[in-house]
Short mmCIF file of C-alpha atoms (C1' of nucleotides) in Angstrom, two decimals:
data_model
loop_
_atom_site.label_atom_id
_atom_site.label_comp_id
_atom_site.label_asym_id
_atom_site.label_seq_id
_atom_site.Cartn_x
_atom_site.Cartn_y
_atom_site.Cartn_z
CA UNK O 979 25.57 9.86 1.95
CA UNK O 980 24.94 8.57 -1.52
CA UNK O 981 22.28 9.37 -3.95
CA UNK O 982 20.18 6.42 -5.54
CA UNK O 983 20.67 6.36 -8.78
CA UNK O 984 17.08 7.38 -10.88
CA UNK O 985 15.21 4.67 -11.28
CA UNK O 986 11.32 4.67 -13.79
CA UNK O 987 8.78 2.06 -11.73
CA UNK O 988 7.10 2.47 -14.52
CA UNK O 989 8.87 1.08 -17.12
CA UNK O 990 10.41 -2.16 -15.09
CA UNK O 991 8.85 -5.14 -16.52
CA UNK O 992 8.22 -7.22 -13.08
CA UNK O 993 6.17 -4.36 -11.82
CA UNK O 994 4.68 -3.54 -15.39
CA UNK O 995 3.67 -6.75 -16.16
CA UNK O 996 1.96 -7.63 -12.54
CA UNK O 997 0.41 -4.25 -13.05
CA UNK O 998 -1.27 -5.67 -15.82
CA UNK O 999 -1.57 -8.79 -15.46
CA UNK O 1000 -3.96 -7.66 -11.90
CA UNK O 1001 -5.84 -5.15 -13.29
CA UNK O 1002 -6.69 -7.43 -16.45
CA UNK O 1003 -7.71 -10.43 -13.71
CA UNK O 1004 -9.72 -8.53 -11.07
CA UNK O 1005 -12.04 -6.72 -13.36
CA UNK O 1006 -12.39 -10.68 -15.60
CA UNK O 1007 -12.75 -11.62 -11.74
CA UNK O 1008 -15.73 -9.18 -11.21
CA UNK O 1009 -17.55 -10.34 -13.74
CA UNK O 1010 -16.91 -13.65 -13.02
CA UNK O 1011 -18.29 -13.10 -9.49
CA UNK O 1012 -21.02 -11.47 -10.40
CA UNK O 1013 -22.30 -13.27 -12.69
CA UNK O 1014 -22.10 -16.78 -11.99
CA UNK O 1015 -21.18 -16.35 -7.79
CA UNK O 1016 -17.35 -17.85 -8.47
CA UNK O 1017 -13.58 -16.40 -7.37
CA UNK O 1018 -10.97 -16.59 -9.83
CA UNK O 1019 -9.41 -19.44 -8.47
CA UNK O 1020 -12.68 -21.91 -9.37
CA UNK O 1021 -13.08 -20.10 -11.89
CA UNK O 1022 -9.82 -21.64 -13.28
CA UNK O 1023 -10.63 -25.00 -11.83
CA UNK O 1024 -13.71 -25.14 -13.68
CA UNK O 1025 -11.52 -24.39 -16.70
CA UNK O 1026 -8.87 -27.27 -16.51
CA UNK O 1027 -11.62 -29.53 -16.08
CA UNK O 1028 -13.50 -28.15 -19.27
CA UNK O 1029 -10.11 -29.85 -20.48
CA UNK O 1030 -9.28 -32.64 -18.64
CA UNK O 1031 -12.20 -33.73 -16.98
CA UNK O 1032 -11.70 -36.29 -13.48
CA UNK O 1033 -8.17 -34.19 -12.64
CA UNK O 1034 -6.61 -34.50 -8.80
CA UNK O 1035 -5.86 -31.68 -6.70
CA UNK O 1036 -2.41 -32.48 -7.45
CA UNK O 1037 -2.43 -32.34 -11.10
CA UNK O 1038 -3.93 -29.01 -10.60
CA UNK O 1039 -1.39 -27.74 -8.33
CA UNK O 1040 0.91 -29.11 -11.38
CA UNK O 1041 -1.04 -28.12 -14.13
CA UNK O 1042 -2.71 -24.45 -13.73
CA UNK O 1043 0.25 -22.91 -11.33
CA UNK O 1044 -1.69 -23.02 -8.11
CA UNK O 1045 -0.78 -24.54 -4.31
CA UNK O 1046 -2.58 -27.21 -3.07
CA UNK O 1047 -4.23 -26.08 -0.41
CA UNK O 1048 -4.98 -23.23 -2.09
CA UNK O 1049 -6.55 -25.61 -4.50
CA UNK O 1050 -7.90 -28.06 -2.52
CA UNK O 1051 -10.22 -25.19 -1.03
CA UNK O 1052 -11.03 -23.89 -4.12
CA UNK O 1053 -12.36 -27.27 -4.71
CA UNK O 1054 -14.37 -27.94 -1.72
CA UNK O 1055 -16.04 -24.71 -2.56
CA UNK O 1056 -17.25 -25.65 -6.32
CA UNK O 1057 -18.22 -28.83 -4.13
CA UNK O 1058 -20.56 -27.13 -2.19
CA UNK O 1059 -21.92 -25.33 -4.63
CA UNK O 1060 -22.88 -28.00 -6.92
CA UNK O 1061 -20.55 -27.84 -9.85
CA UNK O 1062 -17.79 -30.09 -8.93
CA UNK O 1063 -17.92 -33.40 -7.53
CA UNK O 1064 -14.95 -35.16 -4.95
CA UNK O 1065 -14.50 -39.11 -5.72
CA UNK O 1066 -12.29 -41.05 -4.46
CA UNK O 1067 -9.67 -43.21 -7.56
CA UNK O 1068 -10.45 -46.16 -7.13
CA UNK O 1069 -7.22 -47.11 -8.26
CA UNK O 1070 -4.84 -45.09 -5.68
CA UNK O 1071 -7.11 -44.14 -2.99
CA UNK O 1072 -4.45 -41.05 -1.84
CA UNK O 1073 -5.98 -39.53 -5.43
CA UNK O 1074 -8.70 -37.68 -5.69
CA UNK O 1075 -11.37 -37.27 -9.21
CA UNK O 1076 -12.67 -33.87 -9.34
CA UNK O 1077 -15.28 -34.09 -11.51
CA UNK O 1078 -17.75 -31.20 -13.11
CA UNK O 1079 -21.37 -31.96 -12.32
CA UNK O 1080 -24.80 -31.41 -14.93
CA UNK O 1081 -24.86 -27.92 -13.54
CA UNK O 1082 -20.98 -27.29 -13.64
CA UNK O 1083 -21.10 -27.73 -16.91
CA UNK O 1084 -23.90 -25.63 -18.03
CA UNK O 1085 -22.32 -23.02 -16.03
CA UNK O 1086 -18.71 -23.48 -18.40
CA UNK O 1087 -21.55 -23.81 -21.44
CA UNK O 1088 -22.61 -19.90 -20.97
CA UNK O 1089 -18.70 -18.83 -19.21
CA UNK O 1090 -16.16 -20.40 -21.67
CA UNK O 1091 -18.32 -19.01 -25.05
CA UNK O 1092 -17.39 -15.05 -23.04
CA UNK O 1093 -13.79 -15.99 -22.16
CA UNK O 1094 -12.88 -16.82 -25.82
CA UNK O 1095 -15.34 -13.82 -26.93
CA UNK O 1096 -12.75 -11.33 -24.55
CA UNK O 1097 -10.04 -13.27 -25.60
CA UNK O 1098 -10.74 -12.38 -28.88
CA UNK O 1099 -11.48 -9.15 -28.84
CA UNK O 1100 -7.78 -8.28 -26.96
CA UNK O 1101 -5.99 -9.96 -29.58
CA UNK O 1102 -7.16 -7.99 -31.55
CA UNK O 1103 -7.18 -5.22 -30.71
CA UNK O 1104 -3.25 -6.01 -30.09
CA UNK O 1105 -2.99 -6.77 -33.57
CA UNK O 1106 0.46 -8.20 -34.67
CA UNK O 1107 1.72 -7.64 -31.16
CA UNK O 1108 0.03 -10.39 -30.01
CA UNK O 1109 1.88 -13.32 -31.11
CA UNK O 1110 4.87 -11.49 -29.62
CA UNK O 1111 3.28 -11.02 -26.52
CA UNK O 1112 2.54 -14.77 -26.09
CA UNK O 1113 6.02 -15.77 -27.57
CA UNK O 1114 7.71 -13.86 -24.71
CA UNK O 1115 5.70 -14.50 -22.07
CA UNK O 1116 6.72 -17.53 -22.88
CA UNK O 1117 10.63 -17.12 -22.87
CA UNK O 1118 10.42 -15.21 -19.50
CA UNK O 1119 8.70 -18.55 -17.68
CA UNK O 1120 11.76 -21.09 -19.52
CA UNK O 1121 14.41 -17.90 -18.42
CA UNK O 1122 12.65 -18.01 -14.79
CA UNK O 1123 12.11 -20.85 -14.29
CA UNK O 1124 15.27 -22.33 -14.51
CA UNK R 665 -26.47 -31.74 -20.23
CA UNK R 666 -24.74 -29.59 -22.72
CA UNK R 667 -21.19 -30.19 -23.14
CA UNK R 668 -18.57 -27.44 -22.42
CA UNK R 669 -16.48 -26.62 -25.73
CA UNK R 670 -13.11 -27.32 -25.52
CA UNK R 671 -10.77 -24.91 -24.03
CA UNK R 672 -7.01 -24.33 -23.02
CA UNK R 673 -6.79 -22.36 -20.10
CA UNK R 674 -3.09 -22.35 -21.25
CA UNK R 675 -3.45 -19.88 -23.73
CA UNK R 676 -6.23 -17.97 -22.17
CA UNK R 677 -4.36 -14.42 -22.06
CA UNK R 678 -5.23 -12.95 -18.35
CA UNK R 679 -3.92 -16.78 -16.92
CA UNK R 680 -0.79 -16.79 -19.00
CA UNK R 681 0.24 -12.58 -18.28
CA UNK R 682 -0.99 -13.90 -14.39
CA UNK R 683 0.89 -17.32 -13.94
CA UNK R 684 3.42 -15.26 -15.69
CA UNK R 685 3.49 -11.78 -12.88
CA UNK R 686 3.71 -13.90 -10.42
CA UNK R 687 6.31 -15.90 -10.89
CA UNK R 688 8.77 -13.18 -11.92
CA UNK R 689 7.41 -10.83 -8.76
CA UNK R 690 7.91 -14.31 -6.26
CA UNK R 691 11.22 -14.75 -7.32
CA UNK R 692 12.71 -11.09 -7.21
CA UNK R 693 10.08 -11.03 -3.96
CA UNK R 694 12.64 -13.66 -2.54
CA UNK R 695 15.87 -11.38 -3.03
CA UNK R 696 14.42 -8.75 -1.64
CA UNK R 697 14.12 -10.49 1.19
CA UNK R 698 16.77 -12.21 1.40
CA UNK R 699 19.42 -9.75 1.15
CA UNK R 700 17.23 -6.45 2.83
CA UNK R 701 14.61 -7.72 4.07
CA UNK R 702 11.85 -6.43 2.40
CA UNK R 703 8.50 -7.02 0.61
CA UNK R 704 7.13 -6.28 -2.68
CA UNK R 705 4.39 -3.18 -1.63
CA UNK R 706 7.99 -2.26 0.94
CA UNK R 707 10.51 -2.38 -2.46
CA UNK R 708 7.20 -0.38 -4.88
CA UNK R 709 6.81 2.06 -2.08
CA UNK R 710 11.38 2.61 -1.73
CA UNK R 711 11.46 2.43 -6.20
CA UNK R 712 8.77 5.08 -6.51
CA UNK R 713 10.43 7.59 -3.58
CA UNK R 714 13.89 6.92 -5.17
CA UNK R 715 12.16 8.67 -8.04
CA UNK R 716 10.05 11.18 -6.76
CA UNK R 717 11.02 11.92 -3.04
CA UNK R 718 8.40 13.36 -0.77
CA UNK R 719 5.39 12.27 -2.02
CA UNK R 720 1.75 11.12 0.44
CA UNK R 721 0.35 7.79 0.44
CA UNK R 722 -2.57 9.11 -1.48
CA UNK R 723 0.61 10.05 -4.26
CA UNK R 724 1.41 6.44 -3.96
CA UNK R 725 -1.85 4.98 -4.31
CA UNK R 726 -2.53 6.78 -7.56
CA UNK R 727 1.07 6.67 -9.62
CA UNK R 728 1.86 2.97 -8.42
CA UNK R 729 -1.43 0.72 -7.96
CA UNK R 730 -1.82 0.30 -4.44
CA UNK R 731 -4.39 0.51 -2.14
CA UNK R 732 -3.86 2.71 -0.04
CA UNK R 733 -4.64 0.80 3.28
CA UNK R 734 -1.55 -1.30 1.87
CA UNK R 735 0.29 1.77 1.43
CA UNK R 736 -0.28 3.10 4.58
CA UNK R 737 0.31 -0.63 6.11
CA UNK R 738 4.00 -0.70 4.04
CA UNK R 739 5.27 2.96 4.62
CA UNK R 740 4.52 2.03 8.43
CA UNK R 741 7.03 -0.94 8.54
CA UNK R 742 9.76 1.13 6.26
CA UNK R 743 9.48 4.11 8.78
CA UNK R 744 10.23 0.78 11.68
CA UNK R 745 12.93 -0.29 9.32
CA UNK R 746 14.89 3.11 9.87
CA UNK R 747 14.24 3.50 5.35
CA UNK R 748 12.19 6.37 4.99
CA UNK R 749 10.26 9.51 7.38
CA UNK R 750 7.32 10.90 7.75
CA UNK R 751 6.36 14.17 8.30
CA UNK R 752 3.29 15.81 8.08
CA UNK R 753 2.76 18.63 5.03
CA UNK R 754 3.11 21.86 6.32
CA UNK R 755 0.35 23.31 3.89
CA UNK R 756 -2.00 20.81 4.38
CA UNK R 757 -2.41 19.08 7.72
CA UNK R 758 -3.83 15.60 6.31
CA UNK R 759 -0.95 15.04 3.89
CA UNK R 760 2.13 13.01 4.42
CA UNK R 761 5.46 13.25 2.97
CA UNK R 762 7.33 9.86 2.86
CA UNK R 763 10.84 10.88 2.57
CA UNK R 764 14.05 8.82 1.82
CA UNK R 765 16.37 8.68 4.95
CA UNK R 766 19.94 7.82 4.36
CA UNK R 767 19.77 4.43 5.11
CA UNK R 768 17.16 4.39 3.05
CA UNK R 769 19.23 5.96 -0.13
CA UNK R 770 21.86 3.57 0.86
CA UNK R 771 20.00 0.41 0.60
CA UNK R 772 18.32 1.50 -2.44
CA UNK R 773 21.85 2.33 -3.94
CA UNK R 774 22.81 -1.20 -3.79
CA UNK R 775 19.05 -2.08 -5.27
CA UNK R 776 18.81 -0.16 -7.98
CA UNK R 777 21.31 -1.04 -10.28
CA UNK R 778 20.49 -4.93 -9.49
CA UNK R 779 16.93 -4.31 -10.80
CA UNK R 780 18.23 -2.35 -13.43
CA UNK R 781 21.16 -5.37 -14.46
CA UNK R 782 17.83 -7.45 -14.22
CA UNK R 783 15.37 -5.81 -16.28
CA UNK R 784 18.82 -5.40 -19.17
CA UNK R 785 19.31 -9.51 -19.14
CA UNK R 786 15.16 -10.25 -19.22
CA UNK R 787 14.94 -7.15 -22.04
CA UNK R 788 18.01 -8.98 -24.01
CA UNK R 789 16.61 -12.81 -23.69
CA UNK R 790 13.64 -11.45 -24.86
CA UNK R 791 15.18 -9.58 -27.84
CA UNK R 792 13.12 -7.85 -30.32
CA UNK R 793 10.20 -8.73 -28.52
CA UNK R 794 10.68 -6.94 -25.64
CA UNK R 795 9.40 -4.12 -27.76
CA UNK R 796 5.69 -5.66 -28.50
CA UNK R 797 5.76 -6.82 -24.69
CA UNK R 798 5.44 -3.08 -23.44
CA UNK R 799 3.10 -2.25 -26.29
CA UNK R 800 1.19 -4.74 -25.67
CA UNK R 801 0.90 -4.38 -21.81
CA UNK R 802 0.25 -0.07 -21.92
CA UNK R 803 -2.49 -1.84 -25.15
CA UNK R 804 -3.32 -3.90 -22.59
CA UNK R 805 -4.14 -1.55 -19.44
CA UNK R 806 -5.73 1.09 -21.92
CA UNK R 807 -8.37 -1.39 -22.90
CA UNK R 808 -9.34 -2.59 -20.00
CA UNK R 809 -9.11 0.59 -18.14
CA UNK R 810 -11.87 2.37 -20.08
"C1'" DT J 1498 7.38 -59.47 5.67
"C1'" DA J 1499 8.46 -55.86 8.11
"C1'" DA J 1500 9.60 -50.91 8.97
"C1'" DT J 1501 10.41 -46.51 6.60
"C1'" DA J 1502 9.57 -43.11 3.53
"C1'" DT J 1503 7.29 -40.68 -0.05
"C1'" DT J 1504 3.07 -38.99 -1.82
"C1'" DC J 1505 -1.81 -37.12 -1.92
"C1'" DA J 1506 -5.14 -34.06 0.67
"C1'" DT J 1507 -6.78 -31.13 4.68
"C1'" DT J 1508 -5.99 -28.00 8.06
"C1'" DG J 1509 -3.78 -25.02 11.61
"C1'" DC J 1510 -1.94 -20.57 11.87
"C1'" DA J 1511 0.09 -16.50 11.51
"C1'" DT J 1512 0.35 -12.97 8.06
"C1'" DT J 1513 -1.47 -10.33 4.40
"C1'" DT J 1514 -5.01 -8.43 2.24
"C1'" DG J 1515 -9.25 -5.65 0.14
"C1'" DC J 1516 -13.30 -2.76 2.41
"C1'" DA J 1517 -16.01 0.29 5.09
"C1'" DA J 1518 -16.03 2.91 9.16
"C1'" DC J 1519 -13.74 6.47 11.26
"C1'" DG J 1520 -10.99 11.12 13.25
"C1'" DA J 1521 -8.65 14.97 12.02
"C1'" DT J 1522 -8.25 18.61 8.71
"C1'" DG J 1523 -9.88 20.94 4.75
"C1'" DT J 1524 -12.95 23.27 0.66
"C1'" DC J 1525 -16.92 25.51 -0.58
"C1'" DA J 1526 -20.87 27.85 -0.53
"C1'" DA J 1527 -25.16 29.82 2.23
"C1'" DT Y 144 -19.04 32.27 10.01
"C1'" DT Y 145 -20.76 28.15 10.33
"C1'" DG Y 146 -22.02 23.90 8.73
"C1'" DA Y 147 -22.68 20.58 5.47
"C1'" DC Y 148 -19.31 18.28 2.28
"C1'" DA Y 149 -14.96 16.41 0.94
"C1'" DT Y 150 -10.69 14.41 1.33
"C1'" DC Y 151 -5.96 11.91 3.84
"C1'" DG Y 152 -4.60 8.42 6.58
"C1'" DT Y 153 -4.75 4.91 9.71
"C1'" DT Y 154 -7.70 0.84 11.60
"C1'" DG Y 155 -10.79 -2.74 12.44
"C1'" DC Y 156 -12.76 -6.96 10.55
"C1'" DA Y 157 -13.19 -10.98 7.25
"C1'" DA Y 158 -11.88 -13.09 3.46
"C1'" DA Y 159 -7.99 -14.95 1.30
"C1'" DT Y 160 -3.62 -16.71 1.08
"C1'" DG Y 161 1.14 -19.65 2.29
"C1'" DC Y 162 3.87 -22.59 4.56
"C1'" DA Y 163 4.41 -26.38 7.61
"C1'" DA Y 164 2.18 -30.51 9.68
"C1'" DT Y 165 -1.76 -33.88 10.09
"C1'" DG Y 166 -3.64 -38.59 8.73
"C1'" DA Y 167 -4.40 -41.83 5.24
"C1'" DA Y 168 -2.72 -44.95 1.74
"C1'" DT Y 169 0.95 -46.14 -0.62
"C1'" DA Y 170 5.85 -47.20 -2.59
"C1'" DT Y 171 10.22 -48.36 -1.16
"C1'" DT Y 172 13.87 -51.32 0.55
"C1'" DA Y 173 16.25 -54.10 4.42
#
DNA sequence: TAATATTCATTGCATTTGCAACGATGTCAA
DNA sequence: TTGACATCGTTGCAAATGCAATGAATATTA
């Protein structure tokens, strides 16, 4: 009857990372939902559209690490809320253009400064470790996605 | 029609953290499932039991940040797989003791060294940033959980 | 050109998840 | 002691998720 070796889950990086990420996302999600009525996947798509408007579902899938079915459904909800429109790409009619409506732009104009402020506060609190954190995250992705 | 300010989702910390954590967890989950037939919630409970055997569902909920319904269902699956037993606490019959079976101990004896090795590799690859990363994660939790 | 293969977005389906409600047990104060 | 309240684990239910299959459009190749 082998005895399991000592193990400290709290210092296990994947676990720790997951807990912190989850907490942070959930807390933000509460704000998005309460003030703007959108979910995390919806917020991520909007944020990506702020950066590059007119992209396809496929672009979203590749650029922001979101399953295409998830992206498709979130996009449909954004359309239903009047924040985004879907139009067919003229050159390749398999592709879609997701475009911010004026209402979507207004929402982003209110939301993005808050996101920036949140991030600024966070960086300030982390001090010198903030850059190391970003570097570490990049490296983990490189290692883990061979 | 307000124009949304420029925004780079890729450098938004909650997003970045979430992507990295998800990748890492999913990759590990594939291994757990393929080699040991367990899911991430199940693995976390086992890991916690390696550390402190005989705990209740409530302990798990508090110590490893898992919804109690999730913990309850994962524990039931572990019982069904013969890795864990549930016994009633004699002093307080609302409480449960989750205890590793010999089979569960054997599985952990095989799994834990791999987890340690994985973590060691990761730390090595991160070099000096590893400690800063851990510190940063602790600090984010403190800030974000007021 | 015609036939085959690939790509894109959506949808059906099974699983997982979170929340609220529940029964059983325990605590506390009148 | 008894009655109101709290806690523990489970479960019902609706929503979210991931995967595979589908249909439409395009690319490729014989």
